[in-house]
């Protein structure tokens, strides 16, 4: 491995973290203690001492760092120091002064005097010797929590972590994650889950005292959740009842903690990780009961809204559907029909099983039950439309498609046009346009239909009332109404300039003139520009911008 090609030998994640440390000037006190023997201090959650030994000019022969990272690869601190060495060599091609021969020639008393001076003048030397003679700290739960809390504490000011210090705050968490990267994903799966749960818990606490606008803390939590998901998905061995019990016991308090804090999706995502084990049928009842225990917890029941309980009930329904017991599924849905997601799942099941009339009935019941909630009602009607499609119930589909189209849904306009008989379409179209014209949500579709049906007279009238529309709609009008387009466009440009008061607004107005030029030609544009110069001779910024139009 050479200094010039570290990225070929170091995992990308570790290499990128090392580059980040190097670029943020975390490498301090870099020195060549002897030919090709380098040492540096790397700051972070704590200060780490790194030694790099080279053979020749750039071949890395050995490295050491007193951080907890254990792997055949370089750690991020070692990568950072290697990059610093490259930079130093480029800036100092002559090399460092060789002091080793002079030190070797000194007497013991002289060396001790130099060392005493260094200890007094350089605290880092004292720290290095303390750590040099100390036993290396092995990673465990307490060490992990201490690392995470220490970096959060160092980044906080008066008990709060500002948005621009969150990267520093998560250094400890990243260090623990880096340690986990070196573990075997199968042999150490339980340890991986335990440490990632610690990261999630500590970083969730950190969110309570931080402005995480940058998303740094949230990203660390998401990465740990993904790591747990992956570890449980790739569990290396047959799941024994004892192992499942142990993992559920480990996850349970963390899920409750997530529910109580209610600032991340950790509770849901951890439960979804457990759900992967329901495919092994002998454990599905146990996991169903585990979810019931979560729902019954005070953390869940104390919530003002019931969205979380609804989500966890859908997990239970998924287990029942996987088991395939139709009677249990129907009984469960009947018991928990107050939850829209349960009804939605029940309707989806009816559609999948070909029970389309049942799906229609369930949709109509839900529409009535949620009549005060327009968004939900809209969704039930869409599902009812799907059932009608399967039943080929044309009149019912026309009725619903018309309702959706009036609400501005272009997809259902296409369906409506295909469903209605060609002889009946003109009357339906007139009725539809009248309704769309008066609805704010229907304006965009109103214009689309006018273009689709080639209703240029109505489109022109629309532009008279909504002059800004001329900028995009003129291509559909130029064939029949070139003079009217000129009139509306000119009025639109004059309005824009009249209300303009700075150069940026004049530039926007001139962009409209360029579009005018594309629509009506260069001669018409020149005439308009001359009119504007005559009308506004004292607006120097406007005159300047007008002169730039080619």
XYZ file of C-alpha atoms in Angstrom:
550
model
C 0.000 0.000 0.000
C 1.320 3.400 -1.013
C 0.448 6.861 0.220
C -0.753 7.713 -3.281
C -3.319 4.903 -3.562
C -4.812 4.458 -0.095
C -8.374 4.401 -1.468
C -7.587 1.134 -3.286
C -6.904 -0.632 0.030
C -9.200 1.115 2.521
C -13.015 0.620 2.550
C -14.710 3.650 1.020
C -16.581 4.590 4.194
C -13.408 4.624 6.300
C -11.396 6.392 3.611
C -14.000 9.151 3.237
C -14.081 9.685 6.998
C -10.294 9.946 6.999
C -10.425 12.522 4.201
C -13.002 14.455 6.216
C -10.704 14.456 9.291
C -7.760 15.587 7.187
C -9.689 18.380 5.463
C -11.042 19.629 8.798
C -7.457 19.953 10.112
C -7.897 17.329 12.827
C -4.303 16.157 12.287
C -2.000 18.006 14.675
C 1.681 17.906 15.661
C 2.758 15.888 12.631
C 6.460 15.098 12.852
C 9.042 12.690 11.486
C 10.705 11.288 14.622
C 13.195 9.323 12.544
C 13.651 8.727 8.832
C 10.299 7.399 7.546
C 8.945 7.162 11.115
C 6.014 9.573 11.450
C 3.830 10.457 14.383
C 0.796 12.747 14.756
C -2.028 13.603 17.111
C -5.559 13.336 15.649
C -8.307 15.189 17.507
C -11.890 13.966 17.639
C -14.027 12.599 20.425
C -10.706 12.250 22.178
C -7.134 12.715 20.989
C -5.564 9.691 19.329
C -1.887 9.069 18.649
C -1.027 7.682 15.250
C 2.289 6.288 14.041
C 3.040 5.600 10.368
C 6.177 3.774 9.223
C 7.241 4.026 5.595
C 9.602 2.058 3.417
C 11.170 4.214 0.783
C 9.382 7.406 -0.142
C 5.722 6.351 0.103
C 5.210 2.652 0.812
C 3.312 2.165 4.082
C 4.966 -0.695 5.970
C 3.140 -0.458 9.314
C 0.715 1.756 11.216
C -0.677 2.070 14.713
C -3.421 4.045 16.420
C -4.663 3.831 20.004
C -8.365 4.150 19.026
C -10.712 1.141 19.623
C -10.925 0.299 15.897
C -9.848 -3.268 15.135
C -9.432 -4.374 11.533
C -6.859 -5.287 8.918
C -7.664 -1.963 7.280
C -6.398 1.476 8.268
C -8.693 3.396 10.624
C -9.901 6.905 9.728
C -7.234 8.481 11.973
C -4.453 6.625 10.150
C -5.886 7.620 6.766
C -5.962 11.269 7.863
C -2.321 11.157 8.975
C -1.218 9.484 5.723
C -2.879 12.289 3.771
C -1.164 14.846 6.028
C 2.203 13.196 5.327
C 1.576 13.494 1.574
C 0.742 17.186 2.012
C 3.833 17.764 4.169
C 6.117 16.086 1.622
C 4.672 18.224 -1.168
C 5.200 21.418 0.828
C 8.647 20.414 2.168
C 10.461 18.528 -0.591
C 13.760 18.854 1.286
C 12.527 16.645 4.138
C 12.531 17.172 7.898
C 15.675 17.833 9.909
C 17.242 14.609 11.218
C 17.428 15.127 15.012
C 17.725 11.458 15.971
C 21.541 11.274 15.689
C 21.845 14.349 17.922
C 19.536 12.820 20.542
C 21.488 9.567 20.482
C 24.683 11.491 21.188
C 23.237 13.112 24.332
C 23.660 11.878 27.882
C 20.750 10.502 29.899
C 20.492 13.618 32.098
C 20.337 15.863 29.040
C 17.590 13.742 27.475
C 15.570 13.791 30.702
C 15.876 17.580 30.824
C 14.521 17.866 27.277
C 11.692 15.492 28.163
C 10.809 17.511 31.289
C 10.684 20.691 29.205
C 8.422 19.009 26.659
C 6.058 17.769 29.370
C 5.722 21.315 30.702
C 5.411 23.050 27.335
C 3.487 20.442 25.293
C 0.411 18.944 27.024
C -0.019 16.582 24.093
C 3.310 14.931 24.949
C 2.112 14.300 28.490
C -1.181 12.903 27.143
C 0.700 10.690 24.709
C 2.869 9.199 27.471
C -0.140 8.662 29.749
C -1.937 6.757 26.988
C 1.270 4.997 25.962
C 1.627 3.475 29.415
C -2.100 2.841 29.873
C -3.938 -0.355 29.000
C -5.981 -0.034 25.753
C -9.707 0.493 26.417
C -11.935 -2.221 24.994
C -15.291 -1.229 23.544
C -18.293 -2.073 25.705
C -21.696 -0.535 26.434
C -20.337 1.986 28.927
C -17.398 2.994 26.732
C -19.739 3.466 23.755
C -22.098 5.688 25.740
C -19.171 7.649 27.155
C -17.721 8.285 23.675
C -21.064 9.491 22.320
C -21.823 11.706 25.303
C -18.328 13.189 25.356
C -18.469 14.421 21.764
C -21.991 15.793 22.345
C -20.790 17.604 25.452
C -17.777 19.083 23.651
C -19.996 20.345 20.836
C -22.621 21.925 23.091
C -22.604 25.535 24.202
C -24.624 26.357 27.306
C -26.409 23.053 27.056
C -27.390 23.391 23.376
C -25.814 22.094 20.149
C -26.055 24.634 17.319
C -26.729 23.430 13.766
C -23.126 24.032 12.662
C -21.716 21.890 15.488
C -23.810 18.742 15.000
C -21.059 17.135 12.904
C -18.749 17.470 15.907
C -21.488 16.237 18.246
C -21.857 12.898 16.419
C -18.136 12.119 16.276
C -18.469 9.687 19.187
C -21.422 7.923 17.569
C -19.509 7.665 14.290
C -16.553 6.230 16.164
C -18.752 3.509 17.643
C -20.203 2.828 14.185
C -16.668 2.598 12.823
C -15.868 0.009 15.481
C -18.970 -1.938 14.420
C -17.874 -1.822 10.769
C -14.962 -4.064 11.734
C -17.188 -6.722 13.360
C -18.303 -9.841 11.541
C -21.933 -9.298 10.427
C -22.882 -12.913 11.206
C -20.685 -13.950 14.101
C -21.248 -10.662 15.949
C -24.864 -9.979 14.916
C -26.231 -9.672 18.453
C -23.416 -7.318 19.469
C -24.043 -5.235 16.344
C -27.693 -4.830 17.284
C -26.930 -3.956 20.907
C -24.400 -1.245 20.052
C -26.607 0.226 17.325
C -29.454 0.461 19.829
C -27.134 2.425 22.123
C -26.304 4.802 19.266
C -30.011 5.304 18.487
C -30.883 5.968 22.122
C -28.013 8.386 22.761
C -28.532 10.281 19.499
C -32.269 10.560 20.164
C -31.422 12.163 23.491
C -28.998 14.421 21.632
C -31.809 15.615 19.342
C -33.560 17.048 22.398
C -30.780 19.625 22.868
C -29.769 20.231 19.245
C -30.723 22.100 16.115
C -30.371 19.265 13.622
C -31.184 21.355 10.543
C -28.210 19.769 8.791
C -29.611 16.288 9.460
C -26.306 14.966 10.842
C -27.795 13.403 13.985
C -30.786 12.019 12.123
C -28.497 10.408 9.539
C -26.555 8.586 12.258
C -29.829 7.272 13.718
C -31.018 6.175 10.258
C -27.740 4.362 9.595
C -27.987 2.457 12.874
C -31.622 1.524 12.156
C -30.562 0.256 8.728
C -27.726 -1.730 10.333
C -30.193 -3.425 12.702
C -32.567 -4.165 9.826
C -29.732 -5.767 7.872
C -28.429 -7.758 10.851
C -31.859 -9.246 11.564
C -32.525 -9.914 7.892
C -29.261 -11.839 7.524
C -29.407 -13.662 10.858
C -26.769 -16.396 10.528
C -28.552 -19.311 12.168
C -31.872 -20.992 12.775
C -33.898 -18.876 15.189
C -34.417 -20.665 18.462
C -37.180 -19.618 20.833
C -34.549 -18.597 23.365
C -32.789 -16.344 20.834
C -36.059 -14.712 19.758
C -37.016 -14.081 23.391
C -33.633 -12.520 24.083
C -33.808 -10.206 21.069
C -37.382 -9.135 21.828
C -36.343 -8.376 25.400
C -33.452 -6.278 24.053
C -35.635 -4.352 21.604
C -38.713 -3.792 23.776
C -37.399 -0.920 25.993
C -35.892 0.800 22.962
C -39.204 0.675 21.094
C -40.982 2.142 24.115
C -38.279 4.813 24.372
C -38.871 5.714 20.724
C -42.624 5.981 21.307
C -42.128 8.151 24.367
C -39.650 10.538 22.710
C -41.715 10.643 19.509
C -39.089 12.508 17.463
C -37.874 9.665 15.212
C -39.351 6.639 13.448
C -37.215 4.287 15.538
C -40.156 2.524 17.221
C -41.783 1.638 13.897
C -38.548 0.695 12.130
C -37.341 -1.530 14.975
C -40.695 -3.313 14.970
C -40.486 -3.723 11.198
C -37.050 -5.287 11.682
C -38.622 -7.853 14.033
C -41.409 -8.470 11.496
C -38.826 -10.069 9.192
C -38.794 -13.071 11.545
C -42.522 -13.788 11.165
C -41.805 -15.746 7.992
C -40.530 -18.471 10.283
C -44.016 -19.570 11.281
C -43.212 -20.937 14.714
C -42.394 -17.405 15.931
C -45.212 -15.392 14.330
C -47.614 -15.808 17.299
C -44.854 -14.710 19.685
C -44.158 -11.584 17.625
C -47.908 -10.881 17.368
C -48.068 -10.980 21.166
C -44.957 -8.805 21.399
C -46.685 -6.129 19.328
C -49.806 -6.419 21.492
C -47.599 -5.801 24.537
C -46.220 -2.644 22.902
C -49.740 -1.417 22.102
C -50.819 -1.996 25.711
C -47.845 -0.064 27.118
C -48.381 3.293 28.842
C -46.045 4.885 26.290
C -48.544 3.966 23.550
C -51.748 4.512 25.500
C -50.711 7.944 26.778
C -50.596 9.342 23.247
C -53.247 11.918 22.360
C -53.618 10.601 18.815
C -53.864 6.993 17.773
C -51.775 7.012 14.600
C -49.036 4.897 16.184
C -51.485 2.318 17.500
C -53.052 2.149 14.052
C -49.635 1.503 12.505
C -48.880 -1.292 14.985
C -52.297 -2.856 14.372
C -51.408 -3.066 10.689
C -48.295 -5.026 11.678
C -50.523 -7.502 13.491
C -52.823 -7.743 10.482
C -49.821 -8.456 8.250
C -48.897 -11.379 10.528
C -52.445 -12.762 10.333
C -52.436 -12.412 6.547
C -49.131 -14.259 6.384
C -50.646 -17.062 8.486
C -53.595 -17.176 6.086
C -56.379 -17.768 8.626
C -59.351 -16.051 6.978
C -61.593 -16.205 10.062
C -58.950 -14.562 12.267
C -58.370 -11.861 9.664
C -62.085 -11.024 9.384
C -62.493 -11.033 13.174
C -59.462 -8.755 13.577
C -60.690 -6.298 10.916
C -64.150 -6.211 12.450
C -62.671 -5.457 15.889
C -60.335 -2.702 14.664
C -62.391 -1.205 11.836
C -62.153 2.247 13.417
C -58.656 2.516 11.932
C -58.578 3.639 8.248
C -55.409 1.635 7.536
C -57.093 -1.565 8.723
C -60.079 -0.914 6.460
C -57.730 -0.099 3.585
C -55.912 -3.404 4.098
C -59.239 -5.245 4.264
C -60.374 -3.668 0.980
C -57.036 -4.486 -0.678
C -57.429 -8.101 0.463
C -60.958 -8.249 -0.967
C -59.709 -6.883 -4.310
C -56.836 -9.379 -4.402
C -59.190 -12.276 -3.669
C -61.676 -11.237 -6.369
C -64.382 -10.217 -3.893
C -65.194 -7.006 -5.738
C -68.742 -6.495 -4.465
C -67.450 -6.845 -0.921
C -64.769 -4.248 -1.726
C -67.473 -1.845 -2.975
C -69.507 -2.354 0.207
C -66.459 -1.767 2.443
C -65.571 1.402 0.504
C -69.087 2.797 0.818
C -69.121 2.065 4.552
C -65.771 3.845 4.934
C -66.979 6.857 2.937
C -69.898 7.190 5.304
C -67.752 6.614 8.399
C -65.178 9.227 7.338
C -67.608 11.707 5.751
C -66.058 14.596 7.696
C -62.581 13.826 6.309
C -62.477 14.720 2.565
C -58.992 13.292 2.008
C -59.970 9.854 3.291
C -63.277 9.904 1.409
C -61.384 10.636 -1.822
C -59.163 7.583 -1.220
C -62.143 5.303 -0.547
C -63.784 6.471 -3.781
C -60.614 5.677 -5.724
C -60.617 2.142 -4.309
C -64.323 1.840 -5.144
C -63.515 2.880 -8.717
C -60.974 0.019 -8.921
C -63.654 -2.429 -7.793
C -66.089 -1.063 -10.408
C -63.416 -1.502 -13.074
C -63.150 -5.181 -12.164
C -66.958 -5.501 -12.205
C -67.162 -3.500 -15.467
C -69.845 -1.294 -13.894
C -69.765 1.521 -16.469
C -72.472 3.859 -15.049
C -70.858 3.775 -11.595
C -67.412 4.388 -13.100
C -68.727 7.383 -15.090
C -70.250 8.886 -11.963
C -67.028 8.582 -9.966
C -64.764 9.632 -12.848
C -66.865 12.785 -13.299
C -66.557 13.567 -9.575
C -62.764 13.163 -9.713
C -62.472 15.226 -12.901
C -64.423 18.129 -11.395
C -61.842 18.047 -8.573
C -59.108 18.615 -11.170
C -57.816 15.034 -11.630
C -56.501 14.737 -15.185
C -56.138 10.934 -15.026
C -59.850 10.490 -14.430
C -60.684 12.991 -17.189
C -59.036 10.553 -19.616
C -60.982 7.652 -18.107
C -64.232 9.639 -18.254
C -63.759 10.519 -21.912
C -63.155 6.864 -22.778
C -66.186 5.689 -20.789
C -68.785 8.149 -22.100
C -70.472 7.385 -25.431
C -69.328 9.725 -28.236
C -72.876 11.011 -28.778
C -73.251 11.893 -25.094
C -69.779 13.406 -24.718
C -70.530 16.971 -26.027
C -73.258 17.511 -23.414
C -71.081 15.984 -20.693
C -68.175 18.210 -21.770
C -70.241 21.409 -21.559
C -71.432 20.530 -18.066
C -67.875 19.634 -17.017
C -66.359 22.894 -18.308
C -68.957 24.990 -16.510
C -68.084 23.337 -13.204
C -64.309 23.395 -13.714
C -64.326 27.073 -14.659
C -65.664 28.049 -11.247
C -63.378 25.829 -9.153
C -59.906 26.994 -8.110
C -58.615 23.401 -8.045
C -60.001 22.782 -11.522
C -58.305 25.669 -13.371
C -55.287 23.713 -14.611
C -57.446 20.863 -15.924
C -59.884 23.378 -17.432
C -57.070 24.733 -19.604
C -55.868 21.228 -20.525
C -59.365 20.278 -21.674
C -59.755 23.474 -23.703
C -56.523 22.624 -25.518
C -57.467 18.960 -25.901
C -60.894 19.824 -27.312
C -59.487 22.686 -29.413
C -61.769 25.221 -27.754
C -59.644 28.198 -28.813
C -62.376 30.797 -28.305
C -62.800 29.710 -24.672
C -59.018 29.574 -24.302
C -58.731 33.170 -25.540
C -61.381 34.262 -23.070
C -59.446 32.504 -20.316
C -56.288 34.453 -21.240
C -58.196 37.730 -21.163
C -59.141 36.986 -17.572
C -55.776 35.444 -16.643
C -53.271 37.439 -18.716
C -50.193 35.621 -17.350
C -51.480 32.490 -19.113
C -50.683 34.030 -22.498
C -46.984 33.355 -21.909
C -47.485 29.599 -22.268
C -50.801 29.365 -24.153
C -50.031 31.646 -27.130
C -48.991 28.708 -29.417
C -52.577 27.393 -29.297
C -54.049 30.801 -30.185
C -51.745 32.292 -32.810
C -53.411 30.476 -35.720
C -56.864 31.951 -35.112
C -56.209 35.068 -32.994
C -52.799 36.680 -33.742
C -54.021 40.253 -33.103
C -55.695 39.305 -29.837
C -52.525 37.531 -28.691
C -50.553 40.730 -29.438
C -53.039 42.799 -27.461
C -53.099 40.503 -24.399
C -49.333 39.922 -24.393
C -48.604 43.658 -24.658
C -50.975 44.390 -21.778
C -49.306 41.666 -19.722
C -45.821 43.122 -20.310
C -46.951 46.670 -19.485
C -48.452 45.467 -16.198
C -45.202 43.722 -15.311
C -43.132 46.851 -15.944
C -45.543 49.225 -14.220
C -45.195 47.303 -10.960
C -41.420 46.757 -11.311
C -39.078 48.742 -9.070
C -35.681 47.044 -9.341
C -33.397 45.513 -11.948
C -34.357 41.934 -11.165
C -38.016 42.672 -11.956
C -37.010 44.523 -15.124
C -35.012 41.460 -16.186
C -38.088 39.287 -15.605
C -40.172 41.660 -17.739
C -37.566 41.570 -20.503
C -37.685 37.766 -20.454
C -41.410 38.121 -21.221
C -40.543 40.418 -24.124
C -38.249 37.701 -25.524
C -41.156 35.256 -25.372
C -43.323 37.909 -27.049
C -40.676 38.119 -29.779
C -40.799 34.351 -30.317
C -44.581 34.522 -30.600
C -45.084 37.616 -32.766
C -41.741 38.186 -34.435
C -38.792 40.562 -34.192
C -40.566 43.527 -35.803
C -43.424 43.481 -33.291
C -40.919 43.141 -30.450
C -38.888 46.138 -31.705
C -42.052 48.243 -31.847
C -42.956 47.270 -28.276
C -39.436 48.050 -27.035
C -39.522 51.506 -28.631
C -42.896 52.201 -27.007
C -41.510 51.222 -23.617
C -38.432 53.429 -24.037
C -40.724 56.357 -24.881
C -43.035 55.638 -21.915
C -40.265 55.228 -19.308
C -37.314 57.453 -20.330
C -36.136 57.957 -16.718
C -35.927 54.287 -15.724
C -32.253 53.740 -16.500
C -32.130 50.113 -15.320
C -35.100 49.290 -17.564
C -33.546 51.031 -20.566
C -30.317 49.134 -19.972
C -32.102 45.778 -19.862
C -34.189 46.619 -22.962
C -30.988 47.402 -24.902
C -29.747 43.851 -24.239
C -32.653 42.205 -26.089
C -31.391 40.965 -29.440
